[in-house]
mmCIF file of C-alpha atoms in Angstrom:
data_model
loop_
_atom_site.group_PDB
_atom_site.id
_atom_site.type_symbol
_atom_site.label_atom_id
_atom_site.label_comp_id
_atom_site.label_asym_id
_atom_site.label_seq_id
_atom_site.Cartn_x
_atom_site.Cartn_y
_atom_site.Cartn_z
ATOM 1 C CA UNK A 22 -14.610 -6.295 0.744
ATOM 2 C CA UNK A 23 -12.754 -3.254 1.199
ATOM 3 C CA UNK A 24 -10.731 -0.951 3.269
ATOM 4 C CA UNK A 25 -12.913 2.345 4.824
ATOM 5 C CA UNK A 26 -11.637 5.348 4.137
ATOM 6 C CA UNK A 27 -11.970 6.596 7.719
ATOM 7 C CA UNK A 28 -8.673 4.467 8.159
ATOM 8 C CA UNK A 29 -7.108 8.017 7.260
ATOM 9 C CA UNK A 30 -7.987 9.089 11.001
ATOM 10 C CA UNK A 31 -4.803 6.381 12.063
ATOM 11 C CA UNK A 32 -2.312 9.040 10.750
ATOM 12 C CA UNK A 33 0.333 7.925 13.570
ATOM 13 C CA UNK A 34 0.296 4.258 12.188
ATOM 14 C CA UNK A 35 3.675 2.914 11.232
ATOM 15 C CA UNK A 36 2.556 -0.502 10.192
ATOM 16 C CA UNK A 37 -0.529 -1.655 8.227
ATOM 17 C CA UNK A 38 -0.886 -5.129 7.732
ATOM 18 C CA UNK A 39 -4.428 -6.148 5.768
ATOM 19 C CA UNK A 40 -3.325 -9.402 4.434
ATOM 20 C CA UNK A 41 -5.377 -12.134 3.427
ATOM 21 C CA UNK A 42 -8.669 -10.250 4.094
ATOM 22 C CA UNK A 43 -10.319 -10.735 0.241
ATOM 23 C CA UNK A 44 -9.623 -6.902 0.114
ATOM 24 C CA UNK A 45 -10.787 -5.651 -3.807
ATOM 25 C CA UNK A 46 -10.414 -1.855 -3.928
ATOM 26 C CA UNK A 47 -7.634 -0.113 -2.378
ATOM 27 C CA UNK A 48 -9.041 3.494 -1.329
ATOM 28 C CA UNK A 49 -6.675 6.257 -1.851
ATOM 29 C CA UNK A 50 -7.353 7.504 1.668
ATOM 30 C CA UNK A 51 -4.293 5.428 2.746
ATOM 31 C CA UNK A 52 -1.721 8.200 1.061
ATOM 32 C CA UNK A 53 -2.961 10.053 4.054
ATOM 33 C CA UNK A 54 -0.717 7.691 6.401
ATOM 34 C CA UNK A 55 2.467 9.544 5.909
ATOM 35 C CA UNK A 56 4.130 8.147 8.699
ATOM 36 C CA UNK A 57 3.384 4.547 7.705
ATOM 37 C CA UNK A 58 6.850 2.433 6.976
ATOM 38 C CA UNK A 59 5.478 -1.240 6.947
ATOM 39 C CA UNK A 60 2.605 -1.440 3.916
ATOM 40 C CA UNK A 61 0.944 -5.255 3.895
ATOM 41 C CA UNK A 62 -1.619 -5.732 1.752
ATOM 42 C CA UNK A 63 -0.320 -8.701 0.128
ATOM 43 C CA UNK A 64 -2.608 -11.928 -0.394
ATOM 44 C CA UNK A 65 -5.755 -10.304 -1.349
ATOM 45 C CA UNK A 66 -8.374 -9.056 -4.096
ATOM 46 C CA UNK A 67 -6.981 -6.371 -6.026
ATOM 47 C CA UNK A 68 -6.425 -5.875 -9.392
ATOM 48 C CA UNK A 69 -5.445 -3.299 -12.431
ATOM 49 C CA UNK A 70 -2.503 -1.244 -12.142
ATOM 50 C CA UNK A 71 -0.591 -0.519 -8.867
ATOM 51 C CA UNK A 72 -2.018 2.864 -8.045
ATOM 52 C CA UNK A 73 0.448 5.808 -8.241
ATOM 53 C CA UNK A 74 -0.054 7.870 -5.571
ATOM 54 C CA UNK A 75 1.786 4.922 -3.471
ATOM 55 C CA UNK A 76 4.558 6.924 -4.525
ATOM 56 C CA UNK A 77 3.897 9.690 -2.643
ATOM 57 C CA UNK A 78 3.939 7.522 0.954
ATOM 58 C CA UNK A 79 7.577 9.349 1.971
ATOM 59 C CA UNK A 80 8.099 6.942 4.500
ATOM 60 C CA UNK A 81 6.996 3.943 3.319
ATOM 61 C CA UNK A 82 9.616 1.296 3.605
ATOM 62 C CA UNK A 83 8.528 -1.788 3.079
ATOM 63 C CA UNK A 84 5.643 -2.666 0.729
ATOM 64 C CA UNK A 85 3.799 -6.334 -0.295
ATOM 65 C CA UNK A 86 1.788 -6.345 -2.866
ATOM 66 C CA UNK A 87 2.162 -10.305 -3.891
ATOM 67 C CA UNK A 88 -0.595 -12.324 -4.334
ATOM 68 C CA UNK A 89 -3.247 -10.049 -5.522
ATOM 69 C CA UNK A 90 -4.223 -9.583 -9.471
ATOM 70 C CA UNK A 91 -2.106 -6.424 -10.373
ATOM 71 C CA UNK A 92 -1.220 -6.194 -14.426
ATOM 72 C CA UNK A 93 1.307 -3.176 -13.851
ATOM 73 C CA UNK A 94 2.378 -0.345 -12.334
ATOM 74 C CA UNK A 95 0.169 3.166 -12.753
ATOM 75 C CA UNK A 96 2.057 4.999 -15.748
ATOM 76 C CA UNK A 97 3.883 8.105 -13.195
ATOM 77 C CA UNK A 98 4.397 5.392 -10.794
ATOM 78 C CA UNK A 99 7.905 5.927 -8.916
ATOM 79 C CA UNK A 100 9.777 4.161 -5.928
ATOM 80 C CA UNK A 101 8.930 6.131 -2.519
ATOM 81 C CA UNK A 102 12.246 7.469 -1.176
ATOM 82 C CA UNK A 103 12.528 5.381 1.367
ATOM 83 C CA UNK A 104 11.515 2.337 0.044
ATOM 84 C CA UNK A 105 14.078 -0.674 1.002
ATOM 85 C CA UNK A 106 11.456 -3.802 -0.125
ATOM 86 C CA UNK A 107 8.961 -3.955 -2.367
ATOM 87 C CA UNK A 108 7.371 -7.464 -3.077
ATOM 88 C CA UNK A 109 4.760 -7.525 -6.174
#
């Protein structure tokens, strides 16, 4: 499955919380949730790298990632600013 990206239009969320959903493609949409702090999409489908542009989520702080298929980190892939957990 995967995530629509009309879940962009939420742009007052603070937490997101797709976790054990068989989720396989994270849509970049979700950068446009500036004001989220909680990021859950542990427990899933996705693979490759962890995308980059999660490093431009200001706010963000807290982020699971565990339990999906990710090999590494995108290559200009930076802790948010705010980030106080991250769990790959």
């Amino acid at each position: 499955g995967a995530i629509p990206d009309s879940i962009n239009n939420l742009t007052d969320l603070r937490t997101l919380s797709i976790s054990i959903t068989r989720v396989n493609k994270l849509p970049a949409t979700i950068e446009g949730l500036q004001r989220l702090w909680d990021l859950d999409l542990s427990r899933n489908r996705l693979s490759g790298v962890i995308p980059a542009w999660l490093s431009n989520m200001r706010g963000l702080r807290s982020m699971r990632l565990d339990s999906n298929d990710f090999e590494d980190f995108e290559g200009d892939w930076r802790m948010p600013p705010k980030l106080e957990w991250l769990h790959v």
